[in-house]
């Protein structure tokens, strides 16, 4: 169902694909811990100009967005690790996406950002919707990539996919099963939800496995999924209360994953939606085809 790192010239983007490499963000970026909504988020910040916020999902951290660091040439780029993930703090609760949206609004406040463009992937989409729905005046444009929204559109049908058994895989015994085997567990996602598993190299897999092996990290990742039932209730209420979002939205699907279905899903909650496809890619768009993803996103944000 669902179906890092290069900075290349536009001509190269059009000619070839280069697969994932783990690299640092450019020196134009600095990192800081931002206190927000009762927790602390690890945030990368760089550049000047219009603000764009990049939100990651499960199986990744904010590191996934390094290819989009090219935006730093004419944007202020803000890249948090979500609550309980990556290098952010690990609070016991607060993993509903509506609450995590307040986390991100708090980051904006701490950095004196009134409004921003938004680029999101996977669980980042769910936090992104809750952010745009609660604070629509603060989100100017949104790129939502390859994941549905709990409780919205075809969610109930999507839940029936055998590929999504992990939504209900959590608990103390499940954590014991995964502890020390984080790489094996994450390999399942990289292999089954990609168009070609070989595009996600060993360095990338080891990098994220080490981050998800940190104390409490996998527990908190499971909590992201455990909140989906409440997220569905929250999303339906946000839509009923505020109506459809009106800012321009680009809904992007991996060719071998959500494809054009991403735009169909976003039209349930937004009135100004266009679609895009990342070719030769499953769910892991920044690992499988970063060049095409960067091109699609930067062209939309340049409009």
Short mmCIF file of N, CA, C and O in Angstrom, two decimals, residues 56-146:
data_model
loop_
_atom_site.label_atom_id
_atom_site.label_comp_id
_atom_site.label_asym_id
_atom_site.label_seq_id
_atom_site.Cartn_x
_atom_site.Cartn_y
_atom_site.Cartn_z
N UNK A 56 9.20 14.59 8.95
CA UNK A 56 9.48 13.20 8.56
C UNK A 56 8.41 12.25 9.10
O UNK A 56 7.46 12.65 9.77
N UNK A 57 8.61 10.97 8.81
CA UNK A 57 7.70 9.95 9.32
C UNK A 57 8.45 8.80 9.97
O UNK A 57 9.62 8.91 10.31
N UNK A 58 7.77 7.67 10.13
CA UNK A 58 8.36 6.48 10.75
C UNK A 58 9.38 5.84 9.81
O UNK A 58 9.21 5.84 8.59
N UNK A 59 10.44 5.27 10.40
CA UNK A 59 11.50 4.64 9.62
C UNK A 59 12.56 5.62 9.21
O UNK A 59 13.63 5.22 8.74
N UNK A 60 12.30 6.90 9.36
CA UNK A 60 13.22 7.98 9.08
C UNK A 60 13.32 8.88 10.30
O UNK A 60 12.67 8.66 11.32
N UNK A 61 14.13 9.93 10.20
CA UNK A 61 14.12 11.08 11.09
C UNK A 61 14.23 12.31 10.19
O UNK A 61 14.17 12.17 8.96
N UNK A 62 14.42 13.48 10.78
CA UNK A 62 14.62 14.67 9.95
C UNK A 62 15.80 14.54 9.01
O UNK A 62 15.89 15.28 8.01
N UNK A 63 16.70 13.58 9.25
CA UNK A 63 17.84 13.36 8.36
C UNK A 63 17.40 13.05 6.93
O UNK A 63 18.16 13.27 5.98
N UNK A 64 16.20 12.51 6.78
CA UNK A 64 15.75 12.14 5.44
C UNK A 64 15.70 13.32 4.49
O UNK A 64 15.77 13.17 3.27
N UNK A 65 15.56 14.55 5.05
CA UNK A 65 15.32 15.72 4.22
C UNK A 65 16.60 16.39 3.72
O UNK A 65 16.53 17.43 3.06
N UNK A 66 17.78 15.83 4.01
CA UNK A 66 19.03 16.47 3.58
C UNK A 66 19.07 16.81 2.09
O UNK A 66 19.62 17.85 1.73
N UNK A 67 18.51 15.99 1.19
CA UNK A 67 18.52 16.39 -0.22
C UNK A 67 17.79 17.72 -0.45
O UNK A 67 18.16 18.49 -1.33
N UNK A 68 16.75 17.99 0.34
CA UNK A 68 16.00 19.24 0.18
C UNK A 68 16.71 20.42 0.83
O UNK A 68 16.19 21.54 0.80
N UNK A 69 17.90 20.21 1.41
CA UNK A 69 18.69 21.32 1.94
C UNK A 69 19.04 22.33 0.85
O UNK A 69 19.40 23.47 1.15
N UNK A 70 18.88 21.94 -0.43
CA UNK A 70 19.10 22.91 -1.51
C UNK A 70 18.17 24.11 -1.38
O UNK A 70 18.46 25.19 -1.90
N UNK A 71 17.06 23.95 -0.67
CA UNK A 71 16.14 25.07 -0.45
C UNK A 71 16.77 26.19 0.36
O UNK A 71 16.28 27.32 0.35
N UNK A 72 17.89 25.90 1.05
CA UNK A 72 18.51 26.89 1.92
C UNK A 72 19.03 28.10 1.14
O UNK A 72 19.24 29.17 1.72
N UNK A 73 19.19 27.95 -0.17
CA UNK A 73 19.71 29.07 -0.95
C UNK A 73 18.75 30.24 -1.01
O UNK A 73 19.17 31.39 -1.18
N UNK A 74 17.44 29.98 -0.83
CA UNK A 74 16.49 31.08 -0.86
C UNK A 74 15.34 30.91 0.13
O UNK A 74 14.32 31.56 0.02
N UNK A 75 15.51 30.01 1.10
CA UNK A 75 14.51 29.79 2.14
C UNK A 75 15.19 29.67 3.50
O UNK A 75 16.37 29.35 3.58
N UNK A 76 14.41 29.92 4.53
CA UNK A 76 14.76 29.45 5.87
C UNK A 76 14.17 28.06 6.01
O UNK A 76 12.96 27.88 5.87
N UNK A 77 15.01 27.07 6.25
CA UNK A 77 14.58 25.67 6.29
C UNK A 77 14.62 25.17 7.74
O UNK A 77 15.67 25.26 8.40
N UNK A 78 13.50 24.66 8.22
CA UNK A 78 13.38 24.16 9.58
C UNK A 78 13.03 22.69 9.53
O UNK A 78 12.02 22.31 8.91
N UNK A 79 13.85 21.86 10.17
CA UNK A 79 13.67 20.41 10.09
C UNK A 79 13.68 19.81 11.50
O UNK A 79 14.73 19.51 12.06
N UNK A 80 12.51 19.62 12.11
CA UNK A 80 12.47 18.99 13.43
C UNK A 80 12.47 17.46 13.33
O UNK A 80 12.07 16.88 12.33
N UNK A 81 12.95 16.83 14.41
CA UNK A 81 12.61 15.43 14.66
C UNK A 81 11.32 15.44 15.48
O UNK A 81 11.20 16.18 16.44
N UNK A 82 10.37 14.63 15.10
CA UNK A 82 9.10 14.61 15.81
C UNK A 82 9.27 14.10 17.25
O UNK A 82 10.26 13.45 17.59
N UNK A 83 8.29 14.41 18.04
CA UNK A 83 8.25 13.97 19.45
C UNK A 83 8.57 12.47 19.57
O UNK A 83 7.98 11.63 18.88
N UNK A 84 9.54 12.16 20.44
CA UNK A 84 9.88 10.77 20.69
C UNK A 84 10.67 10.10 19.60
O UNK A 84 10.91 8.89 19.67
N UNK A 85 11.11 10.83 18.58
CA UNK A 85 11.80 10.23 17.45
C UNK A 85 13.13 10.93 17.20
O UNK A 85 13.32 12.09 17.58
N UNK A 86 14.05 10.24 16.57
CA UNK A 86 15.35 10.84 16.27
C UNK A 86 16.07 11.28 17.53
O UNK A 86 16.22 10.53 18.49
N UNK A 87 16.52 12.55 17.55
CA UNK A 87 17.26 13.11 18.68
C UNK A 87 16.38 13.99 19.56
O UNK A 87 16.89 14.67 20.44
N UNK A 88 15.08 13.96 19.33
CA UNK A 88 14.16 14.69 20.19
C UNK A 88 13.95 13.94 21.50
O UNK A 88 14.30 12.77 21.63
N UNK A 89 13.35 14.65 22.47
CA UNK A 89 13.08 14.04 23.77
C UNK A 89 12.02 12.95 23.65
O UNK A 89 11.30 12.86 22.64
N UNK A 90 11.92 12.13 24.70
CA UNK A 90 11.03 10.96 24.69
C UNK A 90 10.02 11.05 25.83
O UNK A 90 10.11 10.32 26.82
N UNK A 91 9.03 11.93 25.70
CA UNK A 91 8.00 12.02 26.73
C UNK A 91 7.12 10.77 26.73
O UNK A 91 7.02 10.05 25.73
N UNK A 92 6.44 10.54 27.85
CA UNK A 92 5.61 9.35 27.99
C UNK A 92 4.38 9.40 27.10
O UNK A 92 3.90 8.37 26.64
N UNK A 93 3.84 10.59 26.88
CA UNK A 93 2.59 10.68 26.10
C UNK A 93 2.62 11.84 25.13
O UNK A 93 3.66 12.41 24.83
N UNK A 94 1.42 12.15 24.64
CA UNK A 94 1.28 13.28 23.73
C UNK A 94 1.46 12.94 22.27
O UNK A 94 1.77 13.83 21.47
N UNK A 95 1.24 11.66 21.87
CA UNK A 95 1.56 11.25 20.51
C UNK A 95 0.39 11.35 19.53
O UNK A 95 0.50 10.90 18.39
N UNK A 96 -0.74 11.92 19.97
CA UNK A 96 -1.76 12.23 18.97
C UNK A 96 -1.18 13.26 18.01
O UNK A 96 -0.36 14.10 18.39
N UNK A 97 -1.62 13.22 16.78
CA UNK A 97 -1.06 14.13 15.79
C UNK A 97 -1.56 15.56 16.02
O UNK A 97 -0.86 16.53 15.70
N UNK A 98 -2.75 15.68 16.61
CA UNK A 98 -3.25 17.01 16.97
C UNK A 98 -2.35 17.66 18.00
O UNK A 98 -2.06 18.86 17.91
N UNK A 99 -1.87 16.90 18.98
CA UNK A 99 -0.96 17.45 19.97
C UNK A 99 0.43 17.71 19.39
O UNK A 99 1.07 18.72 19.70
N UNK A 100 0.89 16.82 18.52
CA UNK A 100 2.21 17.03 17.91
C UNK A 100 2.20 18.25 16.98
O UNK A 100 3.24 18.90 16.79
N UNK A 101 1.05 18.57 16.43
CA UNK A 101 0.93 19.80 15.65
C UNK A 101 1.20 21.02 16.54
O UNK A 101 1.81 22.00 16.11
N UNK A 102 0.75 20.93 17.79
CA UNK A 102 1.02 22.02 18.74
C UNK A 102 2.52 22.08 19.03
O UNK A 102 3.08 23.17 19.24
N UNK A 103 3.19 20.92 19.06
CA UNK A 103 4.65 20.91 19.18
C UNK A 103 5.28 21.78 18.09
O UNK A 103 6.18 22.59 18.34
N UNK A 104 4.84 21.58 16.85
CA UNK A 104 5.44 22.28 15.71
C UNK A 104 5.07 23.77 15.72
O UNK A 104 5.91 24.62 15.42
N UNK A 105 3.85 24.08 16.11
CA UNK A 105 3.47 25.49 16.27
C UNK A 105 4.36 26.16 17.31
O UNK A 105 4.76 27.33 17.16
N UNK A 106 4.70 25.42 18.37
CA UNK A 106 5.60 25.95 19.39
C UNK A 106 7.01 26.18 18.87
O UNK A 106 7.69 27.14 19.27
N UNK A 107 7.48 25.31 17.98
CA UNK A 107 8.78 25.53 17.33
C UNK A 107 8.73 26.81 16.51
O UNK A 107 9.67 27.63 16.54
N UNK A 108 7.64 27.00 15.78
CA UNK A 108 7.49 28.23 14.99
C UNK A 108 7.53 29.45 15.91
O UNK A 108 8.20 30.44 15.61
N UNK A 109 6.83 29.39 17.03
CA UNK A 109 6.83 30.51 17.97
C UNK A 109 8.24 30.77 18.50
O UNK A 109 8.70 31.91 18.58
N UNK A 110 8.94 29.69 18.88
CA UNK A 110 10.28 29.85 19.46
C UNK A 110 11.26 30.46 18.45
O UNK A 110 12.20 31.17 18.84
N UNK A 111 11.04 30.20 17.17
CA UNK A 111 11.92 30.70 16.12
C UNK A 111 11.36 31.97 15.46
O UNK A 111 11.89 32.43 14.45
N UNK A 112 10.29 32.52 16.05
CA UNK A 112 9.67 33.77 15.56
C UNK A 112 9.19 33.65 14.12
O UNK A 112 9.37 34.55 13.30
N UNK A 113 8.59 32.51 13.82
CA UNK A 113 8.05 32.26 12.48
C UNK A 113 6.53 32.41 12.53
O UNK A 113 5.86 31.67 13.26
N UNK A 114 6.01 33.35 11.78
CA UNK A 114 4.56 33.56 11.76
C UNK A 114 3.86 32.58 10.83
O UNK A 114 2.78 32.09 11.13
N UNK A 115 4.47 32.32 9.67
CA UNK A 115 3.85 31.42 8.70
C UNK A 115 4.93 30.70 7.92
O UNK A 115 6.08 31.15 7.86
N UNK A 116 4.56 29.58 7.32
CA UNK A 116 5.54 28.76 6.63
C UNK A 116 4.88 27.87 5.59
O UNK A 116 3.70 27.53 5.71
N UNK A 117 5.67 27.47 4.59
CA UNK A 117 5.31 26.36 3.73
C UNK A 117 5.61 25.08 4.49
O UNK A 117 6.43 25.06 5.43
N UNK A 118 4.97 24.00 4.09
CA UNK A 118 5.08 22.73 4.81
C UNK A 118 5.34 21.61 3.81
O UNK A 118 4.67 21.53 2.78
N UNK A 119 6.32 20.75 4.11
CA UNK A 119 6.58 19.55 3.32
C UNK A 119 6.62 18.37 4.29
O UNK A 119 7.36 18.40 5.27
N UNK A 120 5.82 17.36 4.03
CA UNK A 120 5.67 16.27 4.98
C UNK A 120 5.66 14.91 4.30
O UNK A 120 5.32 14.79 3.11
N UNK A 121 6.00 13.87 5.06
CA UNK A 121 5.99 12.51 4.55
C UNK A 121 5.51 11.56 5.65
O UNK A 121 5.83 11.74 6.82
N UNK A 122 4.70 10.59 5.28
CA UNK A 122 4.31 9.52 6.19
C UNK A 122 3.60 10.09 7.42
O UNK A 122 2.63 10.85 7.26
N UNK A 123 4.02 9.76 8.63
CA UNK A 123 3.38 10.32 9.83
C UNK A 123 3.46 11.84 9.83
O UNK A 123 2.58 12.51 10.38
N UNK A 124 4.48 12.39 9.19
CA UNK A 124 4.56 13.84 9.04
C UNK A 124 3.34 14.42 8.36
O UNK A 124 2.91 15.55 8.66
N UNK A 125 2.73 13.65 7.42
CA UNK A 125 1.48 14.11 6.80
C UNK A 125 0.39 14.30 7.83
O UNK A 125 -0.40 15.26 7.77
N UNK A 126 0.32 13.37 8.77
CA UNK A 126 -0.75 13.40 9.77
C UNK A 126 -0.57 14.58 10.73
O UNK A 126 -1.54 15.27 11.07
N UNK A 127 0.67 14.83 11.15
CA UNK A 127 0.97 16.01 11.95
C UNK A 127 0.72 17.26 11.12
O UNK A 127 0.17 18.26 11.61
N UNK A 128 1.08 17.21 9.85
CA UNK A 128 0.90 18.37 8.97
C UNK A 128 -0.55 18.75 8.80
O UNK A 128 -0.89 19.94 8.82
N UNK A 129 -1.41 17.75 8.62
CA UNK A 129 -2.83 18.08 8.49
C UNK A 129 -3.36 18.71 9.77
O UNK A 129 -4.08 19.73 9.73
N UNK A 130 -3.03 18.12 10.92
CA UNK A 130 -3.50 18.67 12.19
C UNK A 130 -2.96 20.08 12.42
O UNK A 130 -3.65 20.94 13.01
N UNK A 131 -1.75 20.36 11.93
CA UNK A 131 -1.18 21.71 12.04
C UNK A 131 -1.93 22.69 11.14
O UNK A 131 -2.35 23.77 11.58
N UNK A 132 -2.14 22.30 9.89
CA UNK A 132 -2.82 23.19 8.95
C UNK A 132 -4.28 23.40 9.33
O UNK A 132 -4.84 24.48 9.12
N UNK A 133 -4.92 22.36 9.88
CA UNK A 133 -6.33 22.48 10.25
C UNK A 133 -6.52 23.33 11.50
O UNK A 133 -7.51 24.06 11.61
N UNK A 134 -5.59 23.24 12.45
CA UNK A 134 -5.71 24.03 13.68
C UNK A 134 -5.20 25.46 13.51
O UNK A 134 -5.70 26.38 14.17
N UNK A 135 -4.22 25.64 12.64
CA UNK A 135 -3.59 26.95 12.45
C UNK A 135 -3.50 27.29 10.96
O UNK A 135 -2.41 27.47 10.41
N UNK A 136 -4.64 27.34 10.27
CA UNK A 136 -4.61 27.50 8.81
C UNK A 136 -3.93 28.80 8.35
O UNK A 136 -3.36 28.83 7.25
N UNK A 137 -3.97 29.83 9.17
CA UNK A 137 -3.34 31.10 8.81
C UNK A 137 -1.82 31.01 8.85
O UNK A 137 -1.13 31.89 8.31
N UNK A 138 -1.28 29.96 9.44
CA UNK A 138 0.17 29.84 9.59
C UNK A 138 0.82 28.95 8.52
O UNK A 138 2.04 28.90 8.41
N UNK A 139 -0.01 28.23 7.74
CA UNK A 139 0.52 27.35 6.68
C UNK A 139 0.11 27.91 5.33
O UNK A 139 -1.07 27.97 5.01
N UNK A 140 1.09 28.32 4.53
CA UNK A 140 0.80 28.98 3.26
C UNK A 140 0.62 27.99 2.11
O UNK A 140 -0.23 28.18 1.25
N UNK A 141 1.44 26.96 2.08
CA UNK A 141 1.34 25.89 1.09
C UNK A 141 1.80 24.59 1.74
O UNK A 141 2.54 24.60 2.71
N UNK A 142 1.34 23.47 1.19
CA UNK A 142 1.66 22.18 1.80
C UNK A 142 1.94 21.15 0.72
O UNK A 142 1.14 20.99 -0.21
N UNK A 143 3.07 20.45 0.86
CA UNK A 143 3.36 19.26 0.04
C UNK A 143 3.22 18.05 0.94
O UNK A 143 3.97 17.88 1.92
N UNK A 144 2.25 17.20 0.67
CA UNK A 144 1.98 16.00 1.47
C UNK A 144 2.38 14.77 0.65
O UNK A 144 1.90 14.60 -0.47
N UNK A 145 3.24 13.92 1.22
CA UNK A 145 3.85 12.84 0.44
C UNK A 145 3.55 11.46 1.01
O UNK A 145 3.94 11.10 2.11
N UNK A 146 2.83 10.68 0.28
CA UNK A 146 2.71 9.23 0.36
C UNK A 146 2.31 8.67 1.72
O UNK A 146 2.97 7.77 2.25
#
